[in-house]
XYZ file of C-alpha atoms in Angstrom:
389
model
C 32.480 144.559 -106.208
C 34.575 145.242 -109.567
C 33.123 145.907 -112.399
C 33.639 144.338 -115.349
C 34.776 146.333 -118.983
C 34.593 144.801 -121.677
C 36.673 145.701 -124.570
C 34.913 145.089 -128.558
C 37.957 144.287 -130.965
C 37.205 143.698 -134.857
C 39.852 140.790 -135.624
C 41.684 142.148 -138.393
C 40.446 140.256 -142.287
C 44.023 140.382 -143.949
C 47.908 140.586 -142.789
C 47.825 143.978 -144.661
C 45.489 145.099 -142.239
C 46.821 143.780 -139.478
C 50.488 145.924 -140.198
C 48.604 149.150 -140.435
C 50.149 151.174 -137.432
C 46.896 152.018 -135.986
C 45.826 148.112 -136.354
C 48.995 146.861 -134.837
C 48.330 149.592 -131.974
C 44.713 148.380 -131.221
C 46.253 144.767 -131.433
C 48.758 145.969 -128.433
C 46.732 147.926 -126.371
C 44.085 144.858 -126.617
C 47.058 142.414 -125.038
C 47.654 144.860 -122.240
C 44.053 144.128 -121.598
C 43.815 140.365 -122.144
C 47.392 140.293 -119.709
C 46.420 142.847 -117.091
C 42.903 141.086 -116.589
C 44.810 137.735 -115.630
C 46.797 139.504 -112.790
C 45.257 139.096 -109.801
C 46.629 142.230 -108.168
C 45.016 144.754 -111.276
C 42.533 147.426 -110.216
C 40.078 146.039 -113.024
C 39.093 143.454 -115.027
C 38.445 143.525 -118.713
C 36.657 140.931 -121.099
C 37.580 141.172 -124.925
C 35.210 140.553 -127.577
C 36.578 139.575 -130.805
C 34.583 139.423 -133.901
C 35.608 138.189 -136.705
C 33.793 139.516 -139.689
C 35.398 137.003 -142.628
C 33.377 134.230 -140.332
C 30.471 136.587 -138.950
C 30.948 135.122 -135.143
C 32.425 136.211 -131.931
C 36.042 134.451 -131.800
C 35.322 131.905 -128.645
C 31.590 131.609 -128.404
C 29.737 129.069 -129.926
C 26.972 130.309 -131.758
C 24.569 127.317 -130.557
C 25.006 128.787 -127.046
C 25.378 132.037 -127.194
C 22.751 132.887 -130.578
C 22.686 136.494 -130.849
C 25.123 139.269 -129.627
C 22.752 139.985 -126.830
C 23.229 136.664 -125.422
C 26.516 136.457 -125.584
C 26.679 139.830 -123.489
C 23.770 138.722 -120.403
C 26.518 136.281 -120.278
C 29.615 138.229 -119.250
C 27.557 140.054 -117.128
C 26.881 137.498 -115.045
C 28.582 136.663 -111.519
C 29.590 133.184 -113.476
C 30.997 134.447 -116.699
C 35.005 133.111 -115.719
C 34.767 130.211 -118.228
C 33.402 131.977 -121.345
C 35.494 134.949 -120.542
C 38.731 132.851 -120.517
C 38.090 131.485 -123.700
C 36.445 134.026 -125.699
C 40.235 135.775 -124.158
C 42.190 132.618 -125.333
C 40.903 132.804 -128.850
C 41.754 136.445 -129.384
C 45.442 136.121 -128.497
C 45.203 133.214 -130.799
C 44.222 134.622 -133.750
C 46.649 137.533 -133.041
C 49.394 134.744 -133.107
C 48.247 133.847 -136.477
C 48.743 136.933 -137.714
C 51.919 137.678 -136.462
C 52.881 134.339 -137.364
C 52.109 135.781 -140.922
C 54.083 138.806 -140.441
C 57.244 137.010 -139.472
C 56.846 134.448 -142.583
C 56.993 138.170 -144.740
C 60.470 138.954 -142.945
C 62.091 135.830 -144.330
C 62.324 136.205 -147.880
C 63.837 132.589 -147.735
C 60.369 130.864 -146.808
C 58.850 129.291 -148.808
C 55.439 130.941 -147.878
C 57.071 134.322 -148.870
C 55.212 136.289 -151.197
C 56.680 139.493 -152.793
C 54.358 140.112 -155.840
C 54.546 141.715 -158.806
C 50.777 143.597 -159.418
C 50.262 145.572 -163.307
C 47.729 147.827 -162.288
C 45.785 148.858 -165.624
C 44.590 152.554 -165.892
C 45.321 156.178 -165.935
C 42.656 158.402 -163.590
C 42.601 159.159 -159.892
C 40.670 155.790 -159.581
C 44.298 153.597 -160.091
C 46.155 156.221 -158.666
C 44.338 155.075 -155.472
C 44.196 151.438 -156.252
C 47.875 151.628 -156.378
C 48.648 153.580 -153.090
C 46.302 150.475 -151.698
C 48.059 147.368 -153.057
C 51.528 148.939 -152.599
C 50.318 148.929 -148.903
C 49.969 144.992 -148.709
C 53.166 143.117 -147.489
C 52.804 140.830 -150.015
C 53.046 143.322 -153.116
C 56.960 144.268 -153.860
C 56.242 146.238 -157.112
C 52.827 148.152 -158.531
C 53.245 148.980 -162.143
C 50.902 151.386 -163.459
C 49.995 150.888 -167.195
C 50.050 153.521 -168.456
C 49.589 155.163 -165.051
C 49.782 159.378 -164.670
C 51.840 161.923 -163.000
C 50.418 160.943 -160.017
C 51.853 157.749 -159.386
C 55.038 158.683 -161.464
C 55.094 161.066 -158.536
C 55.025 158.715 -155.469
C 57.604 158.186 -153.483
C 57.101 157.768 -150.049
C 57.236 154.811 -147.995
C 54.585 152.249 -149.501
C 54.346 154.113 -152.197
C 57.640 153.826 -153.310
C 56.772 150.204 -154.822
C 54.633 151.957 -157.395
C 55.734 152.927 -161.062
C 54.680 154.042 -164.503
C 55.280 151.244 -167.000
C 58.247 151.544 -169.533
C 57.255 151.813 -173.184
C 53.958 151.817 -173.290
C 53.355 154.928 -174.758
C 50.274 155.854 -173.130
C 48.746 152.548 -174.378
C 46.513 150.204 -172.053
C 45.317 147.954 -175.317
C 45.242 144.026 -174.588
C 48.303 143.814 -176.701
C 50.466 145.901 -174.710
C 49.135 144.751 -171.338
C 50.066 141.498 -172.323
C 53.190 142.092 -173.143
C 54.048 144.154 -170.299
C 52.827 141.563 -168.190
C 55.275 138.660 -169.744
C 58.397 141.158 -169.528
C 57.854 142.089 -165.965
C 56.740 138.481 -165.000
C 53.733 139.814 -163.025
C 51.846 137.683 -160.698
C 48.882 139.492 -160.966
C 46.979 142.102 -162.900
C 44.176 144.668 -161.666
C 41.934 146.318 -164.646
C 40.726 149.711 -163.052
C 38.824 151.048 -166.397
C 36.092 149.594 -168.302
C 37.399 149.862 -172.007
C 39.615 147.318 -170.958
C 37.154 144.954 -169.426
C 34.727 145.300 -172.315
C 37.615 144.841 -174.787
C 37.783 141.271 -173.275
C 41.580 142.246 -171.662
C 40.617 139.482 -168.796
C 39.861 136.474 -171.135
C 42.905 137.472 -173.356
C 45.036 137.166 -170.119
C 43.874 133.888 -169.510
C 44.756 132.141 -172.392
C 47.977 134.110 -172.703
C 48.792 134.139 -169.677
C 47.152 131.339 -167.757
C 49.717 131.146 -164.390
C 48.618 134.949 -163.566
C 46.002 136.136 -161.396
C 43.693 138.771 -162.623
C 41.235 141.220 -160.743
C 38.172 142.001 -163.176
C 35.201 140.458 -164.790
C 35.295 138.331 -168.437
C 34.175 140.512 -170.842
C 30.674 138.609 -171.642
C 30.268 139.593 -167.151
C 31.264 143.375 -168.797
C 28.634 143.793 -170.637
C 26.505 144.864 -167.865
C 28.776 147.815 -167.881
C 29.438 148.072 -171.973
C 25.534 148.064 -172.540
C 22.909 150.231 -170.282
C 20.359 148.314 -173.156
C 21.439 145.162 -171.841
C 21.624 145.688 -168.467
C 18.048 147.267 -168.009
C 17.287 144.178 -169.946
C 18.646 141.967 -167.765
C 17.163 143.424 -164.459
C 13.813 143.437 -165.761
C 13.901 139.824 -167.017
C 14.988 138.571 -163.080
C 12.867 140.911 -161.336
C 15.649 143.411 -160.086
C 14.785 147.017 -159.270
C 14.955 149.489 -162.308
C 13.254 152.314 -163.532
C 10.299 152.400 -166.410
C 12.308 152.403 -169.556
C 12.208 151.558 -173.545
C 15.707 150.727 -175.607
C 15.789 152.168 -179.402
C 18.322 151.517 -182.140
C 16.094 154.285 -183.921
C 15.917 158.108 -183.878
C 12.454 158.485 -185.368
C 10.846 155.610 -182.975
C 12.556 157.175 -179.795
C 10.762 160.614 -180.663
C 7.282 158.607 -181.361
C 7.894 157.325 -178.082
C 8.051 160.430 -176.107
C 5.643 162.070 -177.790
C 3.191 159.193 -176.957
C 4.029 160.302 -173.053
C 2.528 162.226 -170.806
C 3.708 166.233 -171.088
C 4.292 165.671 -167.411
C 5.984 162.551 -167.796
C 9.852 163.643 -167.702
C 12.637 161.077 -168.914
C 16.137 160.739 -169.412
C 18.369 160.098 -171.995
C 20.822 157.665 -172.086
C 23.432 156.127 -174.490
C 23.770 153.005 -173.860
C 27.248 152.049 -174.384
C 30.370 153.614 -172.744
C 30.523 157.429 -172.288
C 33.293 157.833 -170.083
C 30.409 158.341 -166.604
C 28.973 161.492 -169.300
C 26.322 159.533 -171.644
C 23.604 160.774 -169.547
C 21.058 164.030 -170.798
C 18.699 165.360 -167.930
C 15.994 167.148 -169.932
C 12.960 168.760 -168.062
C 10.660 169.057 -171.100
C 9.254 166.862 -173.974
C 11.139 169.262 -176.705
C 14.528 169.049 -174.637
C 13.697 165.229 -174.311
C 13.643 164.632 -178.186
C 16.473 167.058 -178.750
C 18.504 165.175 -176.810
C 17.858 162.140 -178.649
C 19.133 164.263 -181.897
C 21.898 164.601 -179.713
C 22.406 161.097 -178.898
C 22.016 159.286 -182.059
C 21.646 161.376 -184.660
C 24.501 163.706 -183.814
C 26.916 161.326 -182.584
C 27.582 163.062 -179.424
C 28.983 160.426 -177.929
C 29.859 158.717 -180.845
C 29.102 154.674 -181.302
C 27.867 154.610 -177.493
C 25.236 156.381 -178.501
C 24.022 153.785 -181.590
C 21.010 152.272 -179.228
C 19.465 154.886 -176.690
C 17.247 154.088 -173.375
C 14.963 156.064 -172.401
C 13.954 156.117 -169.105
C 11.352 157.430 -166.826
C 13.025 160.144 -164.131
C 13.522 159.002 -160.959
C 13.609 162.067 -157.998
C 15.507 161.352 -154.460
C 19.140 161.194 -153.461
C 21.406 158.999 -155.558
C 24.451 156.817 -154.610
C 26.786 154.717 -156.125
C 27.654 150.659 -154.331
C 29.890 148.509 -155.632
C 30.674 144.996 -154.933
C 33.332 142.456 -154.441
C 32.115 139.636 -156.347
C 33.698 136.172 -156.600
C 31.044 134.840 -159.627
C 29.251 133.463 -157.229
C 28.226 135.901 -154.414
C 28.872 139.643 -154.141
C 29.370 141.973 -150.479
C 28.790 146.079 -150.707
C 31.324 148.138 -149.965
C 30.136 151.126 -148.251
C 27.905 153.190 -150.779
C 29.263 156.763 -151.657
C 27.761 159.709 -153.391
C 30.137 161.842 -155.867
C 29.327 165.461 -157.058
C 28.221 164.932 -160.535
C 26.430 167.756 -162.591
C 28.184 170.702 -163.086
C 27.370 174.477 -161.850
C 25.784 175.437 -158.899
C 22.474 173.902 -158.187
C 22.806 170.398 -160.627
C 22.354 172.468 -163.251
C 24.793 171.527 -165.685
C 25.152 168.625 -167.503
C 26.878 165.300 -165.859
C 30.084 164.930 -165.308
C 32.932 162.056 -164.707
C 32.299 162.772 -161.183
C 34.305 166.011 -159.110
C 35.000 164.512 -155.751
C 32.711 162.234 -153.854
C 32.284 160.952 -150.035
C 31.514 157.769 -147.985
C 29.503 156.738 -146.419
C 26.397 157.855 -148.061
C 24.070 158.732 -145.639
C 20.992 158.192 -147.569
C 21.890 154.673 -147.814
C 20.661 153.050 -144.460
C 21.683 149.661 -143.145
C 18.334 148.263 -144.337
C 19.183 149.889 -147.777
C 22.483 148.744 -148.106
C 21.361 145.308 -147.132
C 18.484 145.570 -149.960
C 21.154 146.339 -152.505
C 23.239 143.871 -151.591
C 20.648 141.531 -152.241
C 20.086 142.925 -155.537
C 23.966 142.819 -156.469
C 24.052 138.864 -155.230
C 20.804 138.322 -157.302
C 23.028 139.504 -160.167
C 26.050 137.883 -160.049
C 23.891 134.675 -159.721
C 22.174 135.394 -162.302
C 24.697 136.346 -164.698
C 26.868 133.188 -163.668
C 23.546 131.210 -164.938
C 24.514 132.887 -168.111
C 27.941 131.550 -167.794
């Protein structure tokens, strides 16, 4: 007889999404499917599977009967799989109405469900020049301004990128003053805080009481800290049980040095100040002598000026190393894909670190039992820290 083919589909999580051309192409080629299948006369059959990954199910299939993926797929494999086939096919046309649904409320400036926002985007590196080709992308953003923003987006110009532009007047400035201010002129709906100097300068609670109607993307600065202080985060982690390396924190030159020389020869460290260092703060020395010059470097010679007033120093880890971040909501966190960057300089890591030159994701070295470990960690955090309030 026929055979079967069935189709996987990943519902997509946002209207932005959805308008991609290559999402709205999936979404039409997967109709031609769901409409050929119910003509009698077609060559072949095909069953669509639609997960949705905001609700972690298979649109149509009720997770009491059908438990695991595997289930679900003996199923429609079966000589009797009509029923669940018609309505796993039912619910993925009507979630695509939803959608477009969405998309036509976006033509009609008129509705009332209309949304044309106005996103201050605050920052200067490559990292908001990508945040702001990616919200000027949604439908629902009209205008990204960039404060202070770079030639980059100055630059931008082409089709969703034509919503984004340097802020007027602000002088290169991205202090909680002018942010503020920018933010009342332009009557933003929402603000997105790319750097941490920002953040730890407590831009996010200023913006609150100031400015109490607008939305803003980044943590308070007490949640900052965790990136303001490497003291108080290693502090943290070891006080819930979190994953972290050997380490001892030192406001003092002379007791860092007693420290390390109270090591093992063989027992190589690194250097760290802990405050804000712009991704640099961090010496790599291979013996005991470079280990205590670099806490000269640190703290007594200011190299990185106050972020280097309390030092950690920690035992070396060896193995790959990746960078995740995570969406968190102060309640719960989810990883984004982890991704390594390039960052010592000259050939071979043997240069000091860098800001970063270039990076890629997925790591590879992160596996999906990894990434699931960290995640764990991350939530573990963010509950933790909301204990803290």
């Amino acid at each position: 007889g026929e055979k079967n083919k069935i189709v996987f589909y990943t519902l997509p999580a946002t209207l932005t999404e959805y308008l991609q051309e290559s999402a709205l192409n999936e979404a039409s080629l997967l109709r031609s499917h769901l409409f050929r299948s119910t003509n009698n006369s077609a060559s072949s059959s095909s069953i669509v599977v639609t997960y949705d990954s905001t609700s972690h199910s298979f649109l149509g299939a009720s997770s009491a009967e059908y438990p695991s993926p595997s289930s679900l797929l003996t199923a429609l494999l079966s000589t009797t799989a009509t029923p669940i086939k018609t309505q796993l096919a039912q619910s993925t046309l009507q979630s695509l109405t939803k959608l477009d649904s969405l998309a036509a409320t976006q033509l009609d400036p008129a509705s009332p469900a209309h949304k044309s926002d106005t996103v201050v985007l605050v920052g200067s590196g490559g990292r908001e020049h990508a945040l702001a080709v990616a919200l000027a992308r949604s439908p629902l953003v009209n205008r990204v301004i960039c404060c202070p923003g770079n030639g980059g987006t100055a630059g931008e110009s082409d089709g969703f990128s034509r919503k984004i532009e340097n802020a007027e007047g602000v002088n290169g400035k991205q202090d909680n003053e002018t942010v503020v201010a920018l933010v009342k002129r332009e009557k933003a709906d929402m603000v997105v805080v790319g750097p941490e100097q920002p953040l730890v300068d407590g831009l996010v609670d200023v913006l609150a009481v100031e400015c109490p109607g607008v939305r803003v993307f980044g943590p308070s600065r007490a949640g900052a800290e965790l990136e303001a202080s490497k003291a108080f985060t290693k502090d943290f982690l070891q006080q819930h049980n979190i994953p972290t390396a050997k380490y001892r924190n030192f406001t003092s030159a002379t007791e860092a040095i007693a420290y390390v020389k109270s090591l093992s020869p063989t027992d190589r460290q690194v250097v760290k100040a802990s405050g804000l260092a712009a991704g640099k703060g961090v010496l790599l020395p291979t013996t005991p002598e470079e280990t205590i010059a670099a806490i000269h470097e640190i703290m007594s010679d200011k190299a990185f000026g106050a972020a280097g007033d309390t030092c950690v120093v920690e035992s070396f880890m060896t193995g790959p190393e990746a960078s995740c971040l995570a969406f968190c909501d102060g309640k719960t966190a989810v990883l984004m894909p982890a991704a390594q960057d390039h960052k010592r300089a000259l050939d071979g890591d043997e240069g000091l670190n860098t800001g970063g030159m270039g990076a890629y994701s997925p790591a590879p070295c992160v596996t999906p039992e990894l990434h699931k470990e960290i995640e764990e960690m991350c939530k573990r955090t963010v509950e933790k820290m909301a204990e803290r309030g």
